[in-house]
């Protein structure tokens, strides 16, 4: 069988005439150009030149949104946190906290219990088990993961300070001397100290400024040492944790631990093993798309049974001589179909550059799919897709699933950086959509105008009645979100594509 890329299949489709195609041919605006490089034009009422006509559509009520029950998840989290703290209350006699040392010890134990609970929840969110993303959503998981990471460091730090201070007051010694005595004489305290150091180090390298200076593979490897924090601290929790045993604690903590371990085994081992056994992915072809950009076509068995949607991403490990040990997240750049999957990669480092040299037949190990950056998450009947840089990959795939009158805004520095231009305009013609390219440096009038309230309204007058999908560099996404909020676009209508863990 000869492998057919997107271009091959499109040529074959066009030769079929009306007998068959991937998309239905719309009747509206048949001869209207669907893609324009738009520039600022003060003489035009919209502020833009070449923005094109708009399609008159009804404004019926939005379709029902499919979203995770975030409120229930938050309530469940705080219920678990309250239960972990209540264990201290059940095991503490009335009047036990009667002086300053006892108060310090009590606060230390409470922060320790809360820190232990948050650590379990952090590991649960890192498990990559599919039902969590479907229920909560990748964007909220990432946001909660960051917030809980900061909270965990603060809780563990407070636990150490209050416990050491409480013991020092009781023994009548200095805080530093008491801390050293505890580390060198208390059971499993050396392991606990190493775990605390690892936790602080992981938090520091997760700060965006520091993270951007680290190689991705190194950062990811260090981040995975979060599992060691639990293993090293487990002995300390069991031996020294006065509130980790008892009538209620003997059920709560083992149950929580069993849940987390089961999720980790399922998400990290069982699901990937089943996925790769069933589909047996391999490289079919590598096709150049433009300057430093190429597409990887992936073949496999039973691709029609792959539970992936346009806009989602997967973690890919290519079994090449120099890259088999690295796993990277790449979005699908075309909607899944029974013939192939496609990733589009911009070479920004040594690993991604080597991917462009792969040969057909290279074996692949994949995990996923992940993310809720899909058309099924729409809450309105029309959509706006905004892409910059490599963010065009999931946006281009999403366009295949979007409703009529979708508008795509594609930001690039130069015309030769526009990837999939022909495909986007072909899709726009068949999906009754519009593509608007904003090209130039950040200081050019058009790009400067784009993410202002007046500029965005000039291109999309009904922006606050659309779902907005954003994917691109952090600066572009952050600026766009700020502008959308100024235009009263609710957060529920904004969809971001975070595939950072």
Short mmCIF file of C-alpha atoms in Angstrom, two decimals:
data_model
loop_
_atom_site.label_atom_id
_atom_site.label_comp_id
_atom_site.label_asym_id
_atom_site.label_seq_id
_atom_site.Cartn_x
_atom_site.Cartn_y
_atom_site.Cartn_z
CA UNK A 1 0.00 0.00 0.00
CA UNK A 2 1.36 3.43 -0.95
CA UNK A 3 1.20 5.94 1.91
CA UNK A 4 -0.82 9.05 1.10
CA UNK A 5 -0.10 12.37 2.79
CA UNK A 6 -2.69 15.11 3.21
CA UNK A 7 -1.67 16.59 -0.15
CA UNK A 8 -2.08 13.22 -1.89
CA UNK A 9 -5.52 12.68 -0.41
CA UNK A 10 -6.63 16.20 -1.26
CA UNK A 11 -5.58 15.71 -4.89
CA UNK A 12 -7.48 12.43 -4.98
CA UNK A 13 -10.48 14.06 -3.35
CA UNK A 14 -10.57 16.85 -5.91
CA UNK A 15 -10.53 14.29 -8.70
CA UNK A 16 -13.63 12.65 -7.27
CA UNK A 17 -15.76 15.68 -8.08
CA UNK A 18 -19.08 15.56 -6.27
CA UNK A 19 -18.76 11.86 -5.58
CA UNK A 20 -16.96 12.25 -2.25
CA UNK A 21 -14.82 14.53 -0.12
CA UNK A 22 -13.60 14.99 3.40
CA UNK A 23 -15.83 18.04 3.96
CA UNK A 24 -19.12 19.22 2.54
CA UNK A 25 -18.84 22.02 0.02
CA UNK A 26 -20.71 25.13 1.26
CA UNK A 27 -22.99 27.08 -1.01
CA UNK A 28 -22.39 30.49 0.59
CA UNK A 29 -19.64 32.83 -0.61
CA UNK A 30 -18.34 30.31 -3.13
CA UNK A 31 -16.10 32.76 -4.98
CA UNK A 32 -15.06 34.91 -2.02
CA UNK A 33 -11.37 34.67 -1.02
CA UNK A 34 -11.15 33.01 2.38
CA UNK A 35 -7.64 34.06 3.40
CA UNK A 36 -6.24 37.59 3.54
CA UNK A 37 -3.12 39.21 4.97
CA UNK A 38 -4.83 42.12 6.68
CA UNK A 39 -3.15 45.42 7.50
CA UNK A 40 -4.16 48.50 9.42
CA UNK A 41 -6.29 51.00 7.49
CA UNK A 42 -7.43 54.17 9.31
CA UNK A 43 -9.75 55.02 6.40
CA UNK A 44 -11.79 51.83 6.84
CA UNK A 45 -14.54 51.89 9.54
CA UNK A 46 -13.27 48.57 10.90
CA UNK A 47 -9.71 49.86 11.12
CA UNK A 48 -8.47 47.08 8.82
CA UNK A 49 -8.00 46.72 5.08
CA UNK A 50 -8.98 43.47 3.42
CA UNK A 51 -10.90 42.01 6.35
CA UNK A 52 -13.47 40.51 3.95
CA UNK A 53 -17.24 40.05 4.17
CA UNK A 54 -19.05 38.47 7.07
CA UNK A 55 -21.68 35.73 6.81
CA UNK A 56 -25.11 36.57 8.13
CA UNK A 57 -26.02 33.83 10.59
CA UNK A 58 -28.60 33.46 13.28
CA UNK A 59 -27.71 33.99 16.92
CA UNK A 60 -29.62 31.11 18.42
CA UNK A 61 -28.91 30.11 22.03
CA UNK A 62 -25.58 28.34 22.46
CA UNK A 63 -25.30 24.59 22.38
CA UNK A 64 -24.96 22.81 25.70
CA UNK A 65 -21.42 22.97 27.06
CA UNK A 66 -19.52 19.80 27.87
CA UNK A 67 -17.22 20.57 30.78
CA UNK A 68 -15.82 18.95 33.89
CA UNK A 69 -17.65 19.50 37.12
CA UNK A 70 -15.07 21.85 38.59
CA UNK A 71 -17.20 22.85 41.57
CA UNK A 72 -17.68 19.24 42.65
CA UNK A 73 -13.95 18.58 42.28
CA UNK A 74 -13.05 21.63 44.39
CA UNK A 75 -15.54 20.63 47.08
CA UNK A 76 -14.15 17.09 47.08
CA UNK A 77 -10.61 18.44 47.51
CA UNK A 78 -11.51 20.63 50.48
CA UNK A 79 -13.57 17.82 52.05
CA UNK A 80 -10.47 15.62 51.94
CA UNK A 81 -8.33 18.42 53.35
CA UNK A 82 -10.80 18.99 56.20
CA UNK A 83 -10.80 15.26 56.94
CA UNK A 84 -7.00 15.13 57.13
CA UNK A 85 -6.98 18.06 59.58
CA UNK A 86 -9.84 16.60 61.62
CA UNK A 87 -7.62 13.61 62.39
CA UNK A 88 -5.57 15.89 64.65
CA UNK A 89 -8.74 16.97 66.46
CA UNK A 90 -9.88 13.38 67.03
CA UNK A 91 -6.48 12.40 68.49
CA UNK A 92 -6.01 15.51 70.69
CA UNK A 93 -7.42 15.67 74.18
CA UNK A 94 -9.29 18.74 75.33
CA UNK A 95 -6.99 21.24 77.00
CA UNK A 96 -3.85 19.72 75.49
CA UNK A 97 -2.91 23.01 73.81
CA UNK A 98 -2.34 25.04 76.96
CA UNK A 99 0.93 26.86 76.40
CA UNK A 100 3.12 28.29 73.64
CA UNK A 101 5.22 25.14 73.00
CA UNK A 102 2.05 23.05 72.70
CA UNK A 103 0.53 25.61 70.33
CA UNK A 104 3.63 25.59 68.13
CA UNK A 105 3.60 21.79 68.03
CA UNK A 106 -0.12 21.78 67.16
CA UNK A 107 0.36 24.20 64.26
CA UNK A 108 3.34 22.14 63.10
CA UNK A 109 1.31 18.93 63.08
CA UNK A 110 -1.62 20.58 61.29
CA UNK A 111 0.60 21.99 58.54
CA UNK A 112 2.31 18.60 58.27
CA UNK A 113 -1.03 16.83 57.82
CA UNK A 114 -2.13 19.38 55.22
CA UNK A 115 1.21 19.11 53.42
CA UNK A 116 0.98 15.31 53.30
CA UNK A 117 -2.53 15.50 51.86
CA UNK A 118 -1.54 18.09 49.23
CA UNK A 119 1.45 15.96 48.21
CA UNK A 120 -0.86 13.00 47.54
CA UNK A 121 -3.16 15.23 45.46
CA UNK A 122 -0.19 16.59 43.50
CA UNK A 123 0.88 13.06 42.58
CA UNK A 124 -2.70 12.23 41.64
CA UNK A 125 -2.73 15.15 39.19
CA UNK A 126 0.60 13.98 37.73
CA UNK A 127 -0.75 10.48 37.12
CA UNK A 128 -1.99 11.34 33.57
CA UNK A 129 -5.02 9.13 34.13
CA UNK A 130 -7.49 9.99 31.38
CA UNK A 131 -10.65 10.38 33.45
CA UNK A 132 -9.15 13.31 35.39
CA UNK A 133 -8.62 15.37 32.25
CA UNK A 134 -12.05 14.49 30.92
CA UNK A 135 -13.66 15.46 34.23
CA UNK A 136 -11.64 18.54 35.16
CA UNK A 137 -9.87 19.70 32.00
CA UNK A 138 -6.17 20.14 31.28
CA UNK A 139 -6.19 23.90 31.81
CA UNK A 140 -7.58 23.64 35.34
CA UNK A 141 -5.36 20.68 36.18
CA UNK A 142 -2.28 22.67 35.23
CA UNK A 143 -3.45 25.75 37.12
CA UNK A 144 -4.26 23.72 40.24
CA UNK A 145 -0.99 21.83 39.95
CA UNK A 146 0.96 25.11 40.08
CA UNK A 147 -1.12 26.54 42.91
CA UNK A 148 -0.87 23.39 44.99
CA UNK A 149 2.88 23.15 44.33
CA UNK A 150 3.39 26.57 45.88
CA UNK A 151 1.05 25.70 48.75
CA UNK A 152 2.91 22.44 49.37
CA UNK A 153 6.26 24.21 49.76
CA UNK A 154 4.74 26.75 52.17
CA UNK A 155 3.03 24.04 54.22
CA UNK A 156 6.15 21.90 54.51
CA UNK A 157 8.24 24.95 55.39
CA UNK A 158 5.74 25.98 58.08
CA UNK A 159 5.67 22.40 59.40
CA UNK A 160 9.45 22.39 59.81
CA UNK A 161 9.60 25.84 61.45
CA UNK A 162 6.78 25.29 63.96
CA UNK A 163 7.80 21.77 64.93
CA UNK A 164 11.46 22.71 65.50
CA UNK A 165 10.46 25.86 67.38
CA UNK A 166 8.02 23.89 69.56
CA UNK A 167 10.64 21.29 70.46
CA UNK A 168 13.20 24.04 71.12
CA UNK A 169 10.85 25.80 73.56
CA UNK A 170 10.10 22.52 75.30
CA UNK A 171 13.78 21.56 75.64
CA UNK A 172 14.95 25.08 76.40
CA UNK A 173 17.56 25.05 73.60
CA UNK A 174 18.26 27.19 70.56
CA UNK A 175 16.28 26.65 67.35
CA UNK A 176 19.37 25.80 65.24
CA UNK A 177 20.75 23.38 67.84
CA UNK A 178 17.35 21.72 68.21
CA UNK A 179 16.97 21.39 64.44
CA UNK A 180 20.38 19.72 64.12
CA UNK A 181 19.59 17.38 67.01
CA UNK A 182 16.31 16.34 65.36
CA UNK A 183 17.98 15.68 62.01
CA UNK A 184 20.76 13.56 63.49
CA UNK A 185 18.84 11.65 66.18
CA UNK A 186 15.17 11.33 65.17
CA UNK A 187 14.19 8.32 62.98
CA UNK A 188 14.15 8.89 59.20
CA UNK A 189 14.81 12.61 59.60
CA UNK A 190 17.75 12.59 57.16
CA UNK A 191 15.46 11.21 54.43
CA UNK A 192 12.80 13.78 55.33
CA UNK A 193 15.38 16.57 55.08
CA UNK A 194 16.44 15.37 51.61
CA UNK A 195 12.78 15.21 50.56
CA UNK A 196 12.24 18.80 51.74
CA UNK A 197 15.30 19.97 49.81
CA UNK A 198 14.07 18.23 46.66
CA UNK A 199 10.67 19.82 47.05
CA UNK A 200 12.12 23.32 47.34
CA UNK A 201 14.45 22.70 44.37
CA UNK A 202 11.59 21.47 42.15
CA UNK A 203 9.56 24.55 43.07
CA UNK A 204 12.42 26.89 42.22
CA UNK A 205 13.05 25.42 38.77
CA UNK A 206 9.33 25.58 38.05
CA UNK A 207 9.41 29.37 38.17
CA UNK A 208 8.93 30.39 34.54
CA UNK A 209 12.09 32.54 34.39
CA UNK A 210 14.30 29.69 35.60
CA UNK A 211 12.44 27.01 33.69
CA UNK A 212 12.96 28.77 30.37
CA UNK A 213 16.72 28.61 30.91
CA UNK A 214 16.74 24.84 31.41
CA UNK A 215 16.73 22.17 28.74
CA UNK A 216 13.22 20.69 28.58
CA UNK A 217 14.43 17.10 29.06
CA UNK A 218 16.45 18.05 32.13
CA UNK A 219 13.59 20.06 33.61
CA UNK A 220 11.14 17.21 33.07
CA UNK A 221 13.53 14.65 34.58
CA UNK A 222 14.06 16.80 37.69
CA UNK A 223 10.31 17.38 37.96
CA UNK A 224 9.70 13.62 38.08
CA UNK A 225 11.75 13.42 41.28
CA UNK A 226 8.53 14.53 42.96
CA UNK A 227 7.88 10.82 43.38
CA UNK A 228 11.06 10.61 45.48
CA UNK A 229 9.67 13.25 47.83
CA UNK A 230 6.87 10.86 48.79
CA UNK A 231 9.14 7.83 49.04
CA UNK A 232 11.77 9.61 51.16
CA UNK A 233 9.23 11.29 53.38
CA UNK A 234 7.07 8.21 53.89
CA UNK A 235 9.19 6.76 56.70
CA UNK A 236 9.18 10.08 58.55
CA UNK A 237 5.40 10.33 58.20
CA UNK A 238 4.79 6.85 59.56
CA UNK A 239 7.34 6.88 62.39
CA UNK A 240 6.94 10.49 63.55
CA UNK A 241 3.39 11.19 62.38
CA UNK A 242 1.41 11.11 65.60
CA UNK A 243 -1.85 11.70 63.73
CA UNK A 244 -1.31 9.17 60.92
CA UNK A 245 -2.60 6.25 62.98
CA UNK A 246 -5.74 5.71 64.96
CA UNK A 247 -9.32 4.68 64.43
CA UNK A 248 -10.00 7.00 61.51
CA UNK A 249 -6.47 7.61 60.24
CA UNK A 250 -5.88 3.89 59.69
CA UNK A 251 -8.59 4.03 57.02
CA UNK A 252 -8.15 7.52 55.54
CA UNK A 253 -4.41 7.59 54.81
CA UNK A 254 -4.05 4.03 53.41
CA UNK A 255 -7.16 4.61 51.30
CA UNK A 256 -5.80 7.87 49.89
CA UNK A 257 -2.43 6.26 49.23
CA UNK A 258 -4.03 3.30 47.47
CA UNK A 259 -6.07 5.67 45.26
CA UNK A 260 -2.98 7.64 44.24
CA UNK A 261 -0.87 4.54 43.56
CA UNK A 262 -3.68 2.97 41.51
CA UNK A 263 -4.01 6.17 39.45
CA UNK A 264 -0.26 6.32 38.85
CA UNK A 265 -0.09 2.67 37.76
CA UNK A 266 -3.13 3.07 35.52
CA UNK A 267 -2.13 6.40 33.94
CA UNK A 268 1.61 5.82 33.63
CA UNK A 269 1.71 2.08 32.82
CA UNK A 270 -1.59 0.39 31.97
CA UNK A 271 -3.12 2.98 29.62
CA UNK A 272 0.09 3.60 27.60
CA UNK A 273 0.80 -0.13 27.34
CA UNK A 274 -2.70 -0.84 26.05
CA UNK A 275 -2.59 2.11 23.62
CA UNK A 276 0.72 1.10 22.04
CA UNK A 277 -0.08 -2.62 21.92
CA UNK A 278 -3.30 -1.89 20.06
CA UNK A 279 -2.01 0.72 17.60
CA UNK A 280 1.74 0.03 17.12
CA UNK A 281 2.64 3.51 15.90
CA UNK A 282 5.50 4.15 13.51
CA UNK A 283 6.75 6.98 11.30
CA UNK A 284 5.26 6.85 7.81
CA UNK A 285 6.84 9.97 6.31
CA UNK A 286 8.45 13.29 7.25
CA UNK A 287 7.39 16.23 5.05
CA UNK A 288 8.90 19.72 5.05
CA UNK A 289 6.33 22.49 5.62
CA UNK A 290 8.46 25.63 5.66
CA UNK A 291 11.43 27.25 7.34
CA UNK A 292 12.42 25.04 10.29
CA UNK A 293 9.00 23.35 10.24
CA UNK A 294 8.09 19.83 9.18
CA UNK A 295 5.22 17.38 9.57
CA UNK A 296 5.54 13.81 10.81
CA UNK A 297 2.94 11.46 9.38
CA UNK A 298 2.29 8.50 11.67
CA UNK A 299 0.94 5.13 10.65
CA UNK A 300 -0.54 2.51 12.93
CA UNK A 301 -3.11 -0.21 13.37
CA UNK A 302 -6.78 0.44 14.13
CA UNK A 303 -6.40 4.21 13.97
CA UNK A 304 -10.17 4.48 13.63
CA UNK A 305 -10.37 3.27 17.24
CA UNK A 306 -7.94 5.86 18.61
CA UNK A 307 -9.91 7.99 21.12
CA UNK A 308 -8.38 11.27 19.92
CA UNK A 309 -10.00 14.50 18.80
CA UNK A 310 -8.79 17.47 16.80
CA UNK A 311 -6.99 19.89 19.12
CA UNK A 312 -5.68 17.27 21.52
CA UNK A 313 -2.03 16.42 22.10
CA UNK A 314 -0.11 13.26 22.91
CA UNK A 315 3.30 12.59 24.38
CA UNK A 316 5.56 11.02 21.75
CA UNK A 317 8.75 9.02 22.20
CA UNK A 318 10.55 8.29 18.91
CA UNK A 319 12.90 5.30 19.03
CA UNK A 320 15.87 6.91 17.33
CA UNK A 321 19.46 6.40 18.39
CA UNK A 322 19.75 9.81 20.04
CA UNK A 323 16.20 10.46 21.15
CA UNK A 324 14.62 7.22 22.41
CA UNK A 325 14.90 8.37 26.03
CA UNK A 326 13.02 11.66 25.46
CA UNK A 327 9.26 12.14 25.48
CA UNK A 328 7.72 15.35 24.16
CA UNK A 329 4.16 16.68 23.88
CA UNK A 330 3.05 17.48 20.31
CA UNK A 331 -0.45 18.39 19.19
CA UNK A 332 -2.16 16.74 16.26
CA UNK A 333 -2.07 19.14 13.31
CA UNK A 334 -4.90 17.40 11.46
CA UNK A 335 -8.03 15.77 12.74
CA UNK A 336 -7.50 12.03 13.33
CA UNK A 337 -8.55 9.76 10.49
CA UNK A 338 -8.28 6.00 9.82
CA UNK A 339 -5.27 6.45 7.48
CA UNK A 340 -2.76 8.50 9.50
CA UNK A 341 -2.01 10.94 12.28
CA UNK A 342 0.02 14.08 11.74
CA UNK A 343 2.25 16.13 14.00
CA UNK A 344 3.85 19.39 12.92
CA UNK A 345 7.11 20.35 14.61
CA UNK A 346 9.13 23.56 14.62
CA UNK A 347 12.83 22.82 15.11
CA UNK A 348 13.90 24.86 18.13
CA UNK A 349 16.56 22.57 19.60
CA UNK A 350 18.73 19.54 19.03
CA UNK A 351 16.01 16.96 19.65
CA UNK A 352 13.37 18.55 17.41
CA UNK A 353 15.93 19.10 14.64
CA UNK A 354 16.85 15.40 14.65
CA UNK A 355 13.18 14.45 14.36
CA UNK A 356 13.18 15.95 10.89
CA UNK A 357 15.76 13.35 9.82
CA UNK A 358 13.77 10.28 10.86
CA UNK A 359 13.19 7.49 8.35
CA UNK A 360 9.90 5.70 7.62
CA UNK A 361 9.41 2.74 9.91
CA UNK A 362 10.85 4.39 13.03
CA UNK A 363 8.96 2.97 16.01
CA UNK A 364 7.03 5.28 18.31
CA UNK A 365 5.76 5.04 21.88
CA UNK A 366 2.83 7.36 22.60
CA UNK A 367 0.81 8.40 25.63
CA UNK A 368 -2.56 10.08 25.58
CA UNK A 369 -4.50 11.66 24.04
CA UNK A 370 -4.64 14.56 26.48
CA UNK A 371 -6.35 17.93 26.65
CA UNK A 372 -9.81 19.42 26.36
CA UNK A 373 -8.86 21.89 23.62
CA UNK A 374 -11.60 20.44 21.41
CA UNK A 375 -14.69 21.54 19.54
CA UNK A 376 -16.83 19.52 21.95
CA UNK A 377 -16.06 22.11 24.65
CA UNK A 378 -17.81 24.90 22.75
CA UNK A 379 -20.48 26.85 24.58
CA UNK A 380 -21.48 29.14 21.67
CA UNK A 381 -22.51 28.50 18.10
CA UNK A 382 -19.61 30.41 16.53
CA UNK A 383 -15.89 30.36 17.23
CA UNK A 384 -12.72 32.43 16.94
CA UNK A 385 -9.40 30.59 16.66
CA UNK A 386 -6.21 32.55 17.41
CA UNK A 387 -2.79 31.04 16.67
CA UNK A 388 0.81 32.15 16.77
CA UNK A 389 3.98 30.25 15.92
CA UNK A 390 3.74 26.49 16.41
CA UNK A 391 0.29 27.02 17.93
CA UNK A 392 -1.12 26.79 14.40
CA UNK A 393 -0.89 22.98 14.60
CA UNK A 394 -3.86 22.33 16.93
CA UNK A 395 -5.73 25.36 15.53
CA UNK A 396 -5.49 23.96 11.99
CA UNK A 397 -6.80 20.59 13.25
CA UNK A 398 -9.63 22.28 15.17
CA UNK A 399 -10.83 24.07 12.05
CA UNK A 400 -11.95 20.70 10.68
CA UNK A 401 -14.46 20.36 13.53
CA UNK A 402 -15.65 23.94 13.85
CA UNK A 403 -19.05 25.34 12.80
CA UNK A 404 -19.69 27.71 9.87
CA UNK A 405 -18.56 31.33 10.20
CA UNK A 406 -15.52 30.40 12.28
CA UNK A 407 -12.76 33.03 12.08
CA UNK A 408 -9.06 32.11 12.29
CA UNK A 409 -6.50 34.79 13.20
CA UNK A 410 -2.97 33.62 12.46
CA UNK A 411 -0.10 35.77 13.75
CA UNK A 412 3.36 35.48 12.16
CA UNK A 413 6.46 37.63 11.82
CA UNK A 414 7.00 37.03 8.09
CA UNK A 415 4.90 35.61 5.23
CA UNK A 416 7.28 32.66 4.82
CA UNK A 417 6.52 31.64 8.44
CA UNK A 418 2.86 31.01 7.60
CA UNK A 419 2.43 27.23 7.75
CA UNK A 420 -0.54 25.38 6.22
CA UNK A 421 -1.71 28.48 4.37
CA UNK A 422 -3.09 26.51 1.44
CA UNK A 423 -4.69 23.93 3.73
CA UNK A 424 -6.24 26.60 5.94
CA UNK A 425 -7.83 28.39 2.99
CA UNK A 426 -9.00 25.11 1.49
CA UNK A 427 -10.59 24.16 4.81
CA UNK A 428 -12.07 27.63 5.18
CA UNK A 429 -13.70 27.30 1.76
CA UNK A 430 -15.23 23.97 2.65
CA UNK A 431 -16.13 24.81 6.25
CA UNK A 432 -17.54 28.27 5.44
CA UNK A 433 -14.88 29.90 7.58
CA UNK A 434 -12.45 32.83 7.32
CA UNK A 435 -8.69 33.09 7.82
CA UNK A 436 -7.01 36.40 8.66
CA UNK A 437 -3.21 36.62 8.69
CA UNK A 438 -1.56 39.33 10.79
CA UNK A 439 2.04 39.52 9.57
CA UNK A 440 4.87 41.73 10.78
CA UNK A 441 7.08 42.56 13.73
CA UNK A 442 5.67 43.53 17.10
CA UNK A 443 6.29 47.21 16.33
CA UNK A 444 4.41 47.21 13.01
CA UNK A 445 1.01 48.98 13.05
CA UNK A 446 -1.08 45.88 12.26
CA UNK A 447 0.37 43.56 14.93
CA UNK A 448 0.32 46.39 17.50
CA UNK A 449 -3.35 47.03 16.74
CA UNK A 450 -4.42 43.36 16.76
CA UNK A 451 -4.68 42.80 20.51
CA UNK A 452 -6.33 46.07 21.38
CA UNK A 453 -10.05 46.27 22.02
CA UNK A 454 -10.62 48.35 18.87
CA UNK A 455 -8.38 46.15 16.72
CA UNK A 456 -9.93 42.84 17.72
CA UNK A 457 -13.47 44.23 17.43
CA UNK A 458 -12.63 45.49 13.95
CA UNK A 459 -11.84 41.93 12.84
CA UNK A 460 -14.44 40.13 14.95
CA UNK A 461 -17.32 42.46 15.90
CA UNK A 462 -19.22 39.68 17.73
CA UNK A 463 -16.20 38.36 19.63
CA UNK A 464 -18.02 38.17 22.97
CA UNK A 465 -20.61 35.86 21.41
CA UNK A 466 -17.99 33.35 20.27
CA UNK A 467 -15.90 30.65 21.86
CA UNK A 468 -12.25 31.71 21.57
CA UNK A 469 -9.48 29.11 21.20
CA UNK A 470 -5.95 30.38 21.82
CA UNK A 471 -2.65 28.63 21.15
CA UNK A 472 0.76 30.23 20.77
CA UNK A 473 3.66 31.78 22.69
CA UNK A 474 2.87 32.76 26.31
CA UNK A 475 3.18 36.46 25.52
CA UNK A 476 0.64 36.28 22.70
CA UNK A 477 -1.81 34.20 24.73
CA UNK A 478 -1.50 36.42 27.81
CA UNK A 479 -2.04 39.62 25.83
CA UNK A 480 -4.99 38.11 23.95
CA UNK A 481 -6.66 36.94 27.16
CA UNK A 482 -6.31 40.41 28.68
CA UNK A 483 -7.91 41.98 25.60
CA UNK A 484 -10.73 39.43 25.54
CA UNK A 485 -11.55 40.18 29.16
CA UNK A 486 -11.67 43.90 28.35
CA UNK A 487 -14.24 42.98 25.69
CA UNK A 488 -16.33 41.07 28.28
CA UNK A 489 -15.59 37.61 26.90
CA UNK A 490 -16.34 35.22 29.81
CA UNK A 491 -13.64 32.80 30.93
CA UNK A 492 -16.03 29.95 30.10
CA UNK A 493 -15.76 30.95 26.42
CA UNK A 494 -11.94 31.06 26.41
CA UNK A 495 -10.10 27.81 25.73
CA UNK A 496 -6.33 27.55 26.15
CA UNK A 497 -4.07 24.70 25.13
CA UNK A 498 -1.69 23.96 27.99
CA UNK A 499 0.37 20.79 27.41
CA UNK A 500 3.16 21.50 29.89
CA UNK A 501 3.19 18.33 31.98
#
